[in-house]
Amino acid sequence: MKADIAKYIVGAVIVVAFVAYLIFSNKNSQNVIATNPASSGVTATDGTTITAATTAGTPPPTSGSSTTTAGQYKDGTYTGPVADAFYGNLQVVAVIQGGKLADVQFTQYPKDNGHSQQVSATALPILKQEAITAQNAQVNVVSGATQDSQAFEQSLSAALAQAQ
Amino acid sequence: MKQTRLLMGMPITVEIVDATATDDIFKEVYDYFIHIDGVFSTYKSTSEISAINHAAKPRDEWSEEMNMVFLLAEETKQATGGYFDIKKPDGSYDPSGLVKGWAIWNAAQLLQKRGYKNFYVDAGGDIQPRGRNIEGGKWSVGIKNPWNANETIKVVFVTNEGVATSGTYIRGEHIYNPKTGAAANEIASLTVIGPNIYEADRFATAAFAMGKNAIHFIESLAGFEGYMIDNDKVATMTTGFEKYTQQ
């Protein structure tokens, strides 16, 4: 029983000393905070670490600063899941700058790498093509698009969901 | 008898060939679309979907229709490898991409239930026909020129198949990708003919996001044909498409 109390006291002293050290360090050096990797970067799902625009240790941005998250998303690069595009994989990377979607890249796209291109060339059926030409025929009804940019948004939504 | 009304931000046209058509049946169909708009419109603050998006409606209080649409959306997401998703980047839900085709299909079912056999329902260029046109022939459906709304560049003939077209004529800077020019920027429009308008519309919407792969996705689906127009004004068609170009 006595030995147990002694252990607690020694333990408590060590904890208090450690906390005091941390407080002291933080007070005297901002670098201690700034080097915390968890607050300064975003790790993409493929393992590459990218830099977020706002890092700890930087003064809080004033309104109008382009490096802050002014838009809907947090700055960074976000990789969407690999989607099966039927004869190869497709993967979208969304790049957010200034809180907005700045670029969309394809880390995997069937035509972008040699191997997939080869597979595509042999596996794809050859589909008939023709130049479009105006028809004079009277028709009962016409089919055309109304919802314009919606489809592309859908392909991006998975990647962008991570940027929230 | 043919009527057109502007609802849900698009013209909805119903033509009924059967001589028994009455004004009442048109009213019933349009009332259905008005009801659907009232439940699913993300632009209406009073809609059920708006209540859900504002966390003002717990799941166990959702209408049967809402539960059905969410179920169909999940099923479609699975069937399209994630290319179809009603969940938006901000976490809210916008099921309009699915609701349109589903509502057209339900409206056509309603007409059938009332005994009509020859008609079509067209909501913003997505069409569910039934039976025959007024001349007793197949329904002729023109595919719109993506660069000229007044021009038809292909004609297909259908009886009961749904015809849906997805497209993009707007290049917002946020969807422009100078590096690859890939995905949605590659194609101008994709028309899908499927077993019904619900099926045709959901696969047209999802496939469109795949860029030039879209036509191969449609080719891979049994019971579907497609006509894809790319930005070079070249059309690519699935292997069975031409059976619909004959009267």
mmCIF file of C-alpha atoms in Angstrom:
data_model
loop_
_atom_site.group_PDB
_atom_site.id
_atom_site.type_symbol
_atom_site.label_atom_id
_atom_site.label_comp_id
_atom_site.label_asym_id
_atom_site.label_seq_id
_atom_site.Cartn_x
_atom_site.Cartn_y
_atom_site.Cartn_z
ATOM 1 C CA MET A 1 0.000 0.000 0.000
ATOM 2 C CA LYS A 2 2.733 2.429 0.963
ATOM 3 C CA ALA A 3 4.770 1.483 -2.118
ATOM 4 C CA ASP A 4 1.710 2.149 -4.325
ATOM 5 C CA ILE A 5 1.288 5.667 -2.926
ATOM 6 C CA ALA A 6 4.975 6.349 -3.582
ATOM 7 C CA LYS A 7 4.518 5.221 -7.208
ATOM 8 C CA TYR A 8 1.575 7.586 -7.670
ATOM 9 C CA ILE A 9 3.526 10.479 -6.248
ATOM 10 C CA VAL A 10 6.537 9.830 -8.500
ATOM 11 C CA GLY A 11 4.201 9.426 -11.483
ATOM 12 C CA ALA A 12 2.376 12.645 -10.693
ATOM 13 C CA VAL A 13 5.632 14.555 -10.372
ATOM 14 C CA ILE A 14 6.810 13.301 -13.780
ATOM 15 C CA VAL A 15 3.504 14.254 -15.419
ATOM 16 C CA VAL A 16 3.483 17.720 -13.861
ATOM 17 C CA ALA A 17 7.120 18.261 -14.902
ATOM 18 C CA PHE A 18 6.348 17.223 -18.489
ATOM 19 C CA VAL A 19 3.288 19.488 -18.726
ATOM 20 C CA ALA A 20 5.304 22.370 -17.280
ATOM 21 C CA TYR A 21 8.019 21.733 -19.875
ATOM 22 C CA LEU A 22 5.460 21.798 -22.680
ATOM 23 C CA ILE A 23 3.890 25.025 -21.471
ATOM 24 C CA PHE A 24 7.302 26.611 -21.114
ATOM 25 C CA SER A 25 8.419 25.502 -24.589
ATOM 26 C CA ASN A 26 5.249 26.729 -26.246
ATOM 27 C CA LYS A 27 5.506 30.074 -24.578
ATOM 28 C CA ASN A 28 9.038 30.644 -25.782
ATOM 29 C CA SER A 29 9.050 29.135 -29.190
ATOM 30 C CA GLN A 30 6.276 29.183 -31.757
ATOM 31 C CA ASN A 31 8.157 26.522 -33.708
ATOM 32 C CA VAL A 32 7.073 23.887 -31.259
ATOM 33 C CA ILE A 33 3.504 24.419 -32.386
ATOM 34 C CA ALA A 34 4.326 24.947 -36.040
ATOM 35 C CA THR A 35 6.133 21.664 -36.469
ATOM 36 C CA ASN A 36 3.086 19.654 -35.547
ATOM 37 C CA PRO A 37 2.467 17.874 -38.853
ATOM 38 C CA ALA A 38 -1.171 17.185 -38.136
ATOM 39 C CA SER A 39 -2.057 20.830 -38.415
ATOM 40 C CA SER A 40 -0.005 21.809 -41.439
ATOM 41 C CA GLY A 41 -0.669 19.345 -44.170
ATOM 42 C CA VAL A 42 -3.186 17.061 -45.747
ATOM 43 C CA THR A 43 -2.265 13.553 -46.689
ATOM 44 C CA ALA A 44 -3.830 12.339 -49.880
ATOM 45 C CA THR A 45 -5.091 8.800 -50.080
ATOM 46 C CA ASP A 46 -2.216 7.794 -52.360
ATOM 47 C CA GLY A 47 0.273 8.700 -49.639
ATOM 48 C CA THR A 48 1.640 11.924 -51.097
ATOM 49 C CA THR A 49 1.558 14.769 -48.657
ATOM 50 C CA ILE A 50 0.554 18.107 -49.979
ATOM 51 C CA THR A 51 0.831 21.482 -48.373
ATOM 52 C CA ALA A 52 -2.173 23.277 -47.129
ATOM 53 C CA ALA A 53 -2.206 27.017 -47.698
ATOM 54 C CA THR A 54 -2.702 27.933 -44.077
ATOM 55 C CA THR A 55 -0.163 26.553 -41.613
ATOM 56 C CA ALA A 56 0.174 26.982 -37.893
ATOM 57 C CA GLY A 57 2.533 29.756 -36.931
ATOM 58 C CA THR A 58 1.341 31.973 -39.766
ATOM 59 C CA PRO A 59 -0.566 34.997 -38.562
ATOM 60 C CA PRO A 60 -4.313 34.677 -39.051
ATOM 61 C CA PRO A 61 -5.112 35.818 -42.583
ATOM 62 C CA THR A 62 -6.981 39.036 -43.037
ATOM 63 C CA SER A 63 -10.072 39.152 -45.165
ATOM 64 C CA GLY A 64 -9.251 39.217 -48.861
ATOM 65 C CA SER A 65 -6.082 37.168 -48.502
ATOM 66 C CA SER A 66 -5.938 34.622 -51.280
ATOM 67 C CA THR A 67 -4.231 31.988 -49.172
ATOM 68 C CA THR A 68 -7.113 31.561 -46.817
ATOM 69 C CA THR A 69 -10.111 29.352 -47.341
ATOM 70 C CA ALA A 70 -12.455 31.904 -48.830
ATOM 71 C CA GLY A 71 -14.706 29.447 -50.632
ATOM 72 C CA GLN A 72 -16.562 26.309 -49.888
ATOM 73 C CA TYR A 73 -13.601 23.964 -49.475
ATOM 74 C CA LYS A 74 -10.398 23.634 -47.523
ATOM 75 C CA ASP A 75 -7.278 24.160 -49.579
ATOM 76 C CA GLY A 76 -5.421 21.045 -50.537
ATOM 77 C CA THR A 77 -5.383 18.150 -52.938
ATOM 78 C CA TYR A 78 -7.971 15.452 -52.542
ATOM 79 C CA THR A 79 -7.978 12.127 -54.260
ATOM 80 C CA GLY A 80 -11.246 10.463 -55.102
ATOM 81 C CA PRO A 81 -11.727 6.702 -55.010
ATOM 82 C CA VAL A 82 -10.595 4.598 -57.955
ATOM 83 C CA ALA A 83 -13.631 4.063 -60.126
ATOM 84 C CA ASP A 84 -13.996 1.245 -62.600
ATOM 85 C CA ALA A 85 -14.340 2.834 -66.033
ATOM 86 C CA PHE A 86 -15.021 -0.587 -67.565
ATOM 87 C CA TYR A 87 -11.750 -1.012 -69.410
ATOM 88 C CA GLY A 88 -9.460 0.626 -66.939
ATOM 89 C CA ASN A 89 -9.542 2.515 -63.712
ATOM 90 C CA LEU A 90 -10.298 6.160 -63.366
ATOM 91 C CA GLN A 91 -9.302 8.291 -60.430
ATOM 92 C CA VAL A 92 -9.922 11.974 -59.972
ATOM 93 C CA VAL A 93 -7.769 14.392 -57.967
ATOM 94 C CA ALA A 94 -9.385 17.672 -57.020
ATOM 95 C CA VAL A 95 -7.061 20.614 -56.311
ATOM 96 C CA ILE A 96 -8.529 23.268 -54.033
ATOM 97 C CA GLN A 97 -6.919 26.712 -53.951
ATOM 98 C CA GLY A 98 -8.361 29.707 -52.169
ATOM 99 C CA GLY A 99 -11.287 27.549 -51.136
ATOM 100 C CA LYS A 100 -12.243 26.846 -54.720
ATOM 101 C CA LEU A 101 -11.759 24.019 -57.138
ATOM 102 C CA ALA A 102 -8.722 25.068 -59.174
ATOM 103 C CA ASP A 103 -7.942 21.941 -61.142
ATOM 104 C CA VAL A 104 -9.032 18.396 -61.722
ATOM 105 C CA GLN A 105 -6.378 15.837 -62.549
ATOM 106 C CA PHE A 106 -6.639 12.196 -63.428
ATOM 107 C CA THR A 107 -4.131 9.968 -61.630
ATOM 108 C CA GLN A 108 -5.608 7.021 -63.435
ATOM 109 C CA TYR A 109 -7.236 7.314 -66.786
ATOM 110 C CA PRO A 110 -7.325 4.552 -69.356
ATOM 111 C CA LYS A 111 -5.831 6.608 -72.181
ATOM 112 C CA ASP A 112 -3.170 8.273 -70.036
ATOM 113 C CA ASN A 113 -0.799 5.407 -69.477
ATOM 114 C CA GLY A 114 0.742 2.995 -71.924
ATOM 115 C CA HIS A 115 -0.533 -0.169 -70.353
ATOM 116 C CA SER A 116 -4.139 0.887 -70.139
ATOM 117 C CA GLN A 117 -3.992 2.272 -73.633
ATOM 118 C CA GLN A 118 -2.856 -1.085 -74.889
ATOM 119 C CA VAL A 119 -5.563 -2.890 -72.978
ATOM 120 C CA SER A 120 -8.137 -0.388 -74.222
ATOM 121 C CA ALA A 121 -7.076 -0.822 -77.824
ATOM 122 C CA THR A 122 -7.545 -4.568 -77.750
ATOM 123 C CA ALA A 123 -10.513 -4.884 -75.403
ATOM 124 C CA LEU A 124 -12.774 -2.168 -76.763
ATOM 125 C CA PRO A 125 -15.251 -2.986 -79.456
ATOM 126 C CA ILE A 126 -14.965 -0.765 -82.507
ATOM 127 C CA LEU A 127 -18.033 1.429 -82.565
ATOM 128 C CA LYS A 128 -19.408 3.048 -85.667
ATOM 129 C CA GLN A 129 -18.862 6.780 -86.049
ATOM 130 C CA GLU A 130 -20.329 9.429 -88.297
ATOM 131 C CA ALA A 131 -20.171 13.181 -88.680
ATOM 132 C CA ILE A 132 -23.366 14.774 -87.436
ATOM 133 C CA THR A 133 -25.618 16.252 -90.094
ATOM 134 C CA ALA A 134 -28.881 18.163 -89.925
ATOM 135 C CA GLN A 135 -32.011 16.115 -90.619
ATOM 136 C CA ASN A 136 -34.999 17.566 -92.372
ATOM 137 C CA ALA A 137 -37.481 14.959 -91.201
ATOM 138 C CA GLN A 138 -40.497 15.993 -89.138
ATOM 139 C CA VAL A 139 -40.448 14.279 -85.766
ATOM 140 C CA ASN A 140 -43.023 13.705 -83.038
ATOM 141 C CA VAL A 141 -40.751 14.831 -80.208
ATOM 142 C CA VAL A 142 -37.162 15.996 -79.622
ATOM 143 C CA SER A 143 -34.640 14.682 -77.091
ATOM 144 C CA GLY A 144 -32.018 17.072 -75.764
ATOM 145 C CA ALA A 145 -30.168 18.040 -72.610
ATOM 146 C CA THR A 146 -31.600 20.353 -70.017
ATOM 147 C CA GLN A 147 -29.459 19.757 -66.966
ATOM 148 C CA ASP A 148 -26.217 21.141 -68.169
ATOM 149 C CA SER A 149 -23.240 20.882 -65.909
ATOM 150 C CA GLN A 150 -24.723 18.436 -63.454
ATOM 151 C CA ALA A 151 -23.075 15.261 -64.680
ATOM 152 C CA PHE A 152 -19.522 16.428 -64.270
ATOM 153 C CA GLU A 153 -20.288 17.664 -60.784
ATOM 154 C CA GLN A 154 -21.370 14.172 -59.904
ATOM 155 C CA SER A 155 -18.037 12.682 -60.932
ATOM 156 C CA LEU A 156 -16.257 15.170 -58.736
ATOM 157 C CA SER A 157 -18.449 14.966 -55.702
ATOM 158 C CA ALA A 158 -16.621 12.035 -54.164
ATOM 159 C CA ALA A 159 -13.280 13.857 -54.317
ATOM 160 C CA LEU A 160 -14.730 17.139 -53.134
ATOM 161 C CA ALA A 161 -16.539 15.570 -50.210
ATOM 162 C CA GLN A 162 -13.122 15.166 -48.617
ATOM 163 C CA ALA A 163 -12.386 18.882 -48.954
ATOM 164 C CA GLN A 164 -15.120 19.888 -46.542
ATOM 165 C CA MET B 1 -54.646 15.648 -77.826
ATOM 166 C CA LYS B 2 -51.457 17.392 -76.775
ATOM 167 C CA GLN B 3 -50.662 19.812 -73.968
ATOM 168 C CA THR B 4 -47.501 21.524 -72.781
ATOM 169 C CA ARG B 5 -46.906 23.185 -69.448
ATOM 170 C CA LEU B 6 -43.847 24.771 -67.915
ATOM 171 C CA LEU B 7 -43.137 22.970 -64.646
ATOM 172 C CA MET B 8 -40.005 22.195 -62.630
ATOM 173 C CA GLY B 9 -38.148 24.721 -64.799
ATOM 174 C CA MET B 10 -38.773 22.860 -68.058
ATOM 175 C CA PRO B 11 -41.495 22.281 -70.608
ATOM 176 C CA ILE B 12 -43.478 19.115 -69.956
ATOM 177 C CA THR B 13 -45.435 17.866 -72.956
ATOM 178 C CA VAL B 14 -48.012 15.096 -72.898
ATOM 179 C CA GLU B 15 -49.549 13.801 -76.111
ATOM 180 C CA ILE B 16 -52.311 11.203 -75.971
ATOM 181 C CA VAL B 17 -53.359 9.632 -79.261
ATOM 182 C CA ASP B 18 -56.269 7.618 -77.850
ATOM 183 C CA ALA B 19 -59.607 9.259 -78.667
ATOM 184 C CA THR B 20 -60.803 8.832 -75.082
ATOM 185 C CA ALA B 21 -58.337 11.421 -73.745
ATOM 186 C CA THR B 22 -59.930 14.122 -71.589
ATOM 187 C CA ASP B 23 -58.753 17.349 -70.033
ATOM 188 C CA ASP B 24 -59.002 15.648 -66.662
ATOM 189 C CA ILE B 25 -56.299 13.117 -67.423
ATOM 190 C CA PHE B 26 -53.907 15.883 -68.498
ATOM 191 C CA LYS B 27 -54.685 17.680 -65.252
ATOM 192 C CA GLU B 28 -54.011 14.525 -63.279
ATOM 193 C CA VAL B 29 -50.604 14.070 -64.948
ATOM 194 C CA TYR B 30 -49.612 17.705 -64.448
ATOM 195 C CA ASP B 31 -50.832 17.633 -60.837
ATOM 196 C CA TYR B 32 -48.530 14.676 -60.290
ATOM 197 C CA PHE B 33 -45.518 16.666 -61.584
ATOM 198 C CA ILE B 34 -46.533 19.622 -59.407
ATOM 199 C CA HIS B 35 -46.676 17.283 -56.414
ATOM 200 C CA ILE B 36 -43.232 15.817 -57.235
ATOM 201 C CA ASP B 37 -41.799 19.320 -57.570
ATOM 202 C CA GLY B 38 -43.269 20.206 -54.173
ATOM 203 C CA VAL B 39 -41.551 17.231 -52.546
ATOM 204 C CA PHE B 40 -38.184 17.126 -54.342
ATOM 205 C CA SER B 41 -37.367 20.660 -55.495
ATOM 206 C CA THR B 42 -34.170 21.904 -53.874
ATOM 207 C CA TYR B 43 -35.202 25.412 -54.968
ATOM 208 C CA LYS B 44 -38.349 25.371 -52.850
ATOM 209 C CA SER B 45 -37.797 26.080 -49.175
ATOM 210 C CA THR B 46 -41.063 24.322 -48.359
ATOM 211 C CA SER B 47 -40.129 21.024 -50.049
ATOM 212 C CA GLU B 48 -39.408 17.858 -48.115
ATOM 213 C CA ILE B 49 -35.894 17.653 -49.596
ATOM 214 C CA SER B 50 -35.181 21.195 -48.352
ATOM 215 C CA ALA B 51 -36.365 20.205 -44.877
ATOM 216 C CA ILE B 52 -34.055 17.195 -44.981
ATOM 217 C CA ASN B 53 -31.136 19.345 -46.156
ATOM 218 C CA HIS B 54 -31.755 21.737 -43.280
ATOM 219 C CA ALA B 55 -31.783 18.842 -40.830
ATOM 220 C CA ALA B 56 -35.415 19.672 -40.072
ATOM 221 C CA LYS B 57 -36.778 16.244 -40.879
ATOM 222 C CA PRO B 58 -35.537 13.063 -39.178
ATOM 223 C CA ARG B 59 -35.302 9.992 -41.393
ATOM 224 C CA ASP B 60 -38.173 8.144 -39.734
ATOM 225 C CA GLU B 61 -40.497 10.978 -40.764
ATOM 226 C CA TRP B 62 -39.620 10.893 -44.462
ATOM 227 C CA SER B 63 -42.384 10.236 -46.961
ATOM 228 C CA GLU B 64 -42.569 6.904 -48.738
ATOM 229 C CA GLU B 65 -41.590 8.645 -52.000
ATOM 230 C CA MET B 66 -38.486 10.157 -50.420
ATOM 231 C CA ASN B 67 -37.404 6.796 -49.032
ATOM 232 C CA MET B 68 -37.958 5.227 -52.447
ATOM 233 C CA VAL B 69 -35.879 7.869 -54.252
ATOM 234 C CA PHE B 70 -33.009 7.517 -51.762
ATOM 235 C CA LEU B 71 -33.129 3.759 -52.204
ATOM 236 C CA LEU B 72 -33.053 4.102 -56.001
ATOM 237 C CA ALA B 73 -30.225 6.641 -55.744
ATOM 238 C CA GLU B 74 -28.126 4.259 -53.667
ATOM 239 C CA GLU B 75 -28.812 1.431 -56.090
ATOM 240 C CA THR B 76 -27.846 3.668 -59.029
ATOM 241 C CA LYS B 77 -24.645 4.774 -57.288
ATOM 242 C CA GLN B 78 -23.657 1.112 -56.947
ATOM 243 C CA ALA B 79 -24.626 0.298 -60.543
ATOM 244 C CA THR B 80 -22.512 3.134 -61.942
ATOM 245 C CA GLY B 81 -19.325 2.717 -59.919
ATOM 246 C CA GLY B 82 -20.035 5.901 -57.965
ATOM 247 C CA TYR B 83 -20.556 8.100 -61.034
ATOM 248 C CA PHE B 84 -24.076 8.846 -59.924
ATOM 249 C CA ASP B 85 -24.331 10.416 -56.489
ATOM 250 C CA ILE B 86 -27.136 12.582 -55.135
ATOM 251 C CA LYS B 87 -24.918 13.739 -52.264
ATOM 252 C CA LYS B 88 -23.405 17.110 -53.096
ATOM 253 C CA PRO B 89 -19.969 18.362 -52.003
ATOM 254 C CA ASP B 90 -21.545 20.465 -49.254
ATOM 255 C CA GLY B 91 -23.185 17.363 -47.780
ATOM 256 C CA SER B 92 -26.683 18.208 -48.974
ATOM 257 C CA TYR B 93 -28.773 15.967 -51.208
ATOM 258 C CA ASP B 94 -29.981 16.812 -54.695
ATOM 259 C CA PRO B 95 -31.909 13.888 -56.157
ATOM 260 C CA SER B 96 -33.155 15.855 -59.192
ATOM 261 C CA GLY B 97 -30.952 13.854 -61.577
ATOM 262 C CA LEU B 98 -32.902 10.747 -60.639
ATOM 263 C CA VAL B 99 -36.315 12.190 -59.847
ATOM 264 C CA LYS B 100 -36.920 13.501 -63.374
ATOM 265 C CA GLY B 101 -36.757 10.133 -65.133
ATOM 266 C CA TRP B 102 -38.556 8.434 -62.261
ATOM 267 C CA ALA B 103 -41.400 10.975 -62.328
ATOM 268 C CA ILE B 104 -41.798 10.687 -66.125
ATOM 269 C CA TRP B 105 -42.001 6.928 -65.731
ATOM 270 C CA ASN B 106 -44.596 7.224 -62.968
ATOM 271 C CA ALA B 107 -46.650 9.645 -65.062
ATOM 272 C CA ALA B 108 -46.594 7.174 -67.962
ATOM 273 C CA GLN B 109 -47.649 4.387 -65.574
ATOM 274 C CA LEU B 110 -50.534 6.566 -64.421
ATOM 275 C CA LEU B 111 -51.721 7.064 -68.022
ATOM 276 C CA GLN B 112 -51.486 3.344 -68.628
ATOM 277 C CA LYS B 113 -53.453 2.618 -65.454
ATOM 278 C CA ARG B 114 -56.190 4.924 -66.742
ATOM 279 C CA GLY B 115 -56.406 2.802 -69.876
ATOM 280 C CA TYR B 116 -54.390 4.876 -72.352
ATOM 281 C CA LYS B 117 -52.249 2.899 -74.759
ATOM 282 C CA ASN B 118 -50.753 5.409 -77.201
ATOM 283 C CA PHE B 119 -49.044 8.463 -75.782
ATOM 284 C CA TYR B 120 -45.773 10.025 -74.758
ATOM 285 C CA VAL B 121 -44.622 12.091 -71.795
ATOM 286 C CA ASP B 122 -41.718 14.453 -72.489
ATOM 287 C CA ALA B 123 -40.106 16.369 -69.636
ATOM 288 C CA GLY B 124 -37.302 18.640 -70.811
ATOM 289 C CA GLY B 125 -36.207 16.342 -73.633
ATOM 290 C CA ASP B 126 -36.442 13.049 -71.746
ATOM 291 C CA ILE B 127 -39.199 10.956 -73.232
ATOM 292 C CA GLN B 128 -41.368 7.980 -72.319
ATOM 293 C CA PRO B 129 -43.508 6.870 -75.246
ATOM 294 C CA ARG B 130 -46.114 4.124 -75.400
ATOM 295 C CA GLY B 131 -47.631 2.369 -78.384
ATOM 296 C CA ARG B 132 -48.030 4.254 -81.632
ATOM 297 C CA ASN B 133 -48.229 7.814 -82.908
ATOM 298 C CA ILE B 134 -51.286 9.363 -84.551
ATOM 299 C CA GLU B 135 -50.362 7.902 -87.945
ATOM 300 C CA GLY B 136 -50.146 4.440 -86.423
ATOM 301 C CA GLY B 137 -46.366 4.374 -86.775
ATOM 302 C CA LYS B 138 -43.581 4.246 -84.239
ATOM 303 C CA TRP B 139 -42.857 7.428 -82.319
ATOM 304 C CA SER B 140 -40.157 9.445 -84.076
ATOM 305 C CA VAL B 141 -37.720 11.103 -81.712
ATOM 306 C CA GLY B 142 -35.232 13.660 -82.985
ATOM 307 C CA ILE B 143 -31.862 14.057 -81.264
ATOM 308 C CA LYS B 144 -31.117 17.713 -80.781
ATOM 309 C CA ASN B 145 -27.961 19.310 -82.174
ATOM 310 C CA PRO B 146 -25.946 20.292 -79.059
ATOM 311 C CA TRP B 147 -24.859 23.505 -80.816
ATOM 312 C CA ASN B 148 -28.196 24.403 -82.343
ATOM 313 C CA ALA B 149 -31.319 23.757 -80.299
ATOM 314 C CA ASN B 150 -33.551 24.146 -83.351
ATOM 315 C CA GLU B 151 -31.847 21.453 -85.341
ATOM 316 C CA THR B 152 -32.264 17.682 -85.250
ATOM 317 C CA ILE B 153 -29.215 15.626 -86.203
ATOM 318 C CA LYS B 154 -30.596 12.095 -85.901
ATOM 319 C CA VAL B 155 -34.008 10.459 -85.780
ATOM 320 C CA VAL B 156 -34.819 7.304 -83.844
ATOM 321 C CA PHE B 157 -38.068 5.334 -83.865
ATOM 322 C CA VAL B 158 -39.419 3.791 -80.683
ATOM 323 C CA THR B 159 -42.624 2.316 -79.278
ATOM 324 C CA ASN B 160 -42.186 1.755 -75.524
ATOM 325 C CA GLU B 161 -38.496 2.512 -74.968
ATOM 326 C CA GLY B 162 -37.376 5.548 -72.987
ATOM 327 C CA VAL B 163 -35.112 8.124 -74.679
ATOM 328 C CA ALA B 164 -32.955 10.428 -72.530
ATOM 329 C CA THR B 165 -30.196 12.889 -73.408
ATOM 330 C CA SER B 166 -27.510 14.277 -71.115
ATOM 331 C CA GLY B 167 -25.304 17.104 -72.202
ATOM 332 C CA THR B 168 -23.290 20.115 -71.290
ATOM 333 C CA TYR B 169 -23.264 23.324 -73.263
ATOM 334 C CA ILE B 170 -21.882 25.387 -70.414
ATOM 335 C CA ARG B 171 -18.198 25.544 -69.656
ATOM 336 C CA GLY B 172 -18.000 27.064 -66.238
ATOM 337 C CA GLU B 173 -14.383 27.726 -65.363
ATOM 338 C CA HIS B 174 -14.611 25.377 -62.415
ATOM 339 C CA ILE B 175 -15.168 22.414 -64.709
ATOM 340 C CA TYR B 176 -12.536 23.325 -67.289
ATOM 341 C CA ASN B 177 -9.419 21.208 -67.165
ATOM 342 C CA PRO B 178 -6.650 22.522 -69.437
ATOM 343 C CA LYS B 179 -4.317 19.629 -68.628
ATOM 344 C CA THR B 180 -6.377 16.712 -69.792
ATOM 345 C CA GLY B 181 -9.510 18.083 -71.368
ATOM 346 C CA ALA B 182 -10.900 14.806 -70.192
ATOM 347 C CA ALA B 183 -14.179 13.535 -68.825
ATOM 348 C CA ALA B 184 -17.185 15.810 -69.240
ATOM 349 C CA ASN B 185 -15.399 18.240 -71.539
ATOM 350 C CA GLU B 186 -14.867 15.596 -74.181
ATOM 351 C CA ILE B 187 -18.435 15.005 -75.156
ATOM 352 C CA ALA B 188 -21.256 17.347 -76.015
ATOM 353 C CA SER B 189 -24.219 15.063 -75.624
ATOM 354 C CA LEU B 190 -25.171 11.473 -74.934
ATOM 355 C CA THR B 191 -28.533 10.029 -75.891
ATOM 356 C CA VAL B 192 -29.543 6.733 -74.323
ATOM 357 C CA ILE B 193 -32.398 4.471 -75.392
ATOM 358 C CA GLY B 194 -33.384 2.047 -72.632
ATOM 359 C CA PRO B 195 -36.209 -0.238 -71.474
ATOM 360 C CA ASN B 196 -37.944 2.788 -69.943
ATOM 361 C CA ILE B 197 -37.184 6.458 -69.272
ATOM 362 C CA TYR B 198 -36.133 5.891 -65.654
ATOM 363 C CA GLU B 199 -33.425 3.452 -66.751
ATOM 364 C CA ALA B 200 -32.392 5.498 -69.800
ATOM 365 C CA ASP B 201 -32.165 8.763 -67.852
ATOM 366 C CA ARG B 202 -30.170 7.524 -64.872
ATOM 367 C CA PHE B 203 -27.604 5.744 -67.054
ATOM 368 C CA ALA B 204 -27.355 8.703 -69.444
ATOM 369 C CA THR B 205 -26.640 11.021 -66.506
ATOM 370 C CA ALA B 206 -24.054 8.721 -64.932
ATOM 371 C CA ALA B 207 -22.351 7.775 -68.207
ATOM 372 C CA PHE B 208 -22.015 11.391 -69.297
ATOM 373 C CA ALA B 209 -19.556 11.997 -66.458
ATOM 374 C CA MET B 210 -17.272 9.306 -67.893
ATOM 375 C CA GLY B 211 -16.320 11.388 -70.929
ATOM 376 C CA LYS B 212 -15.613 9.376 -74.059
ATOM 377 C CA ASN B 213 -15.925 6.178 -72.046
ATOM 378 C CA ALA B 214 -19.636 6.919 -71.827
ATOM 379 C CA ILE B 215 -20.508 5.136 -75.044
ATOM 380 C CA HIS B 216 -18.565 2.043 -73.975
ATOM 381 C CA PHE B 217 -20.403 2.021 -70.677
ATOM 382 C CA ILE B 218 -23.723 2.069 -72.542
ATOM 383 C CA GLU B 219 -22.395 -0.611 -74.918
ATOM 384 C CA SER B 220 -21.703 -2.787 -71.862
ATOM 385 C CA LEU B 221 -25.318 -2.566 -70.668
ATOM 386 C CA ALA B 222 -27.754 -5.154 -72.006
ATOM 387 C CA GLY B 223 -30.941 -3.599 -73.330
ATOM 388 C CA PHE B 224 -29.464 -0.105 -73.824
ATOM 389 C CA GLU B 225 -28.243 1.715 -76.912
ATOM 390 C CA GLY B 226 -26.492 5.061 -77.126
ATOM 391 C CA TYR B 227 -25.540 7.906 -79.477
ATOM 392 C CA MET B 228 -22.680 10.078 -78.243
ATOM 393 C CA ILE B 229 -21.666 13.361 -79.855
ATOM 394 C CA ASP B 230 -18.153 14.594 -79.101
ATOM 395 C CA ASN B 231 -16.807 18.109 -79.414
ATOM 396 C CA ASP B 232 -15.397 17.375 -82.885
ATOM 397 C CA LYS B 233 -19.029 16.942 -83.968
ATOM 398 C CA VAL B 234 -18.470 13.258 -84.508
ATOM 399 C CA ALA B 235 -21.093 10.818 -83.275
ATOM 400 C CA THR B 236 -20.269 7.364 -81.929
ATOM 401 C CA MET B 237 -23.060 4.805 -81.624
ATOM 402 C CA THR B 238 -23.435 1.488 -79.840
ATOM 403 C CA THR B 239 -23.528 -1.666 -81.968
ATOM 404 C CA GLY B 240 -27.313 -2.076 -81.745
ATOM 405 C CA PHE B 241 -28.234 1.594 -82.119
ATOM 406 C CA GLU B 242 -29.092 1.475 -85.809
ATOM 407 C CA LYS B 243 -32.036 -0.827 -85.258
ATOM 408 C CA TYR B 244 -33.761 2.296 -83.884
ATOM 409 C CA THR B 245 -33.020 4.386 -86.968
ATOM 410 C CA GLN B 246 -35.418 2.312 -89.062
ATOM 411 C CA GLN B 247 -39.038 3.343 -89.199
#
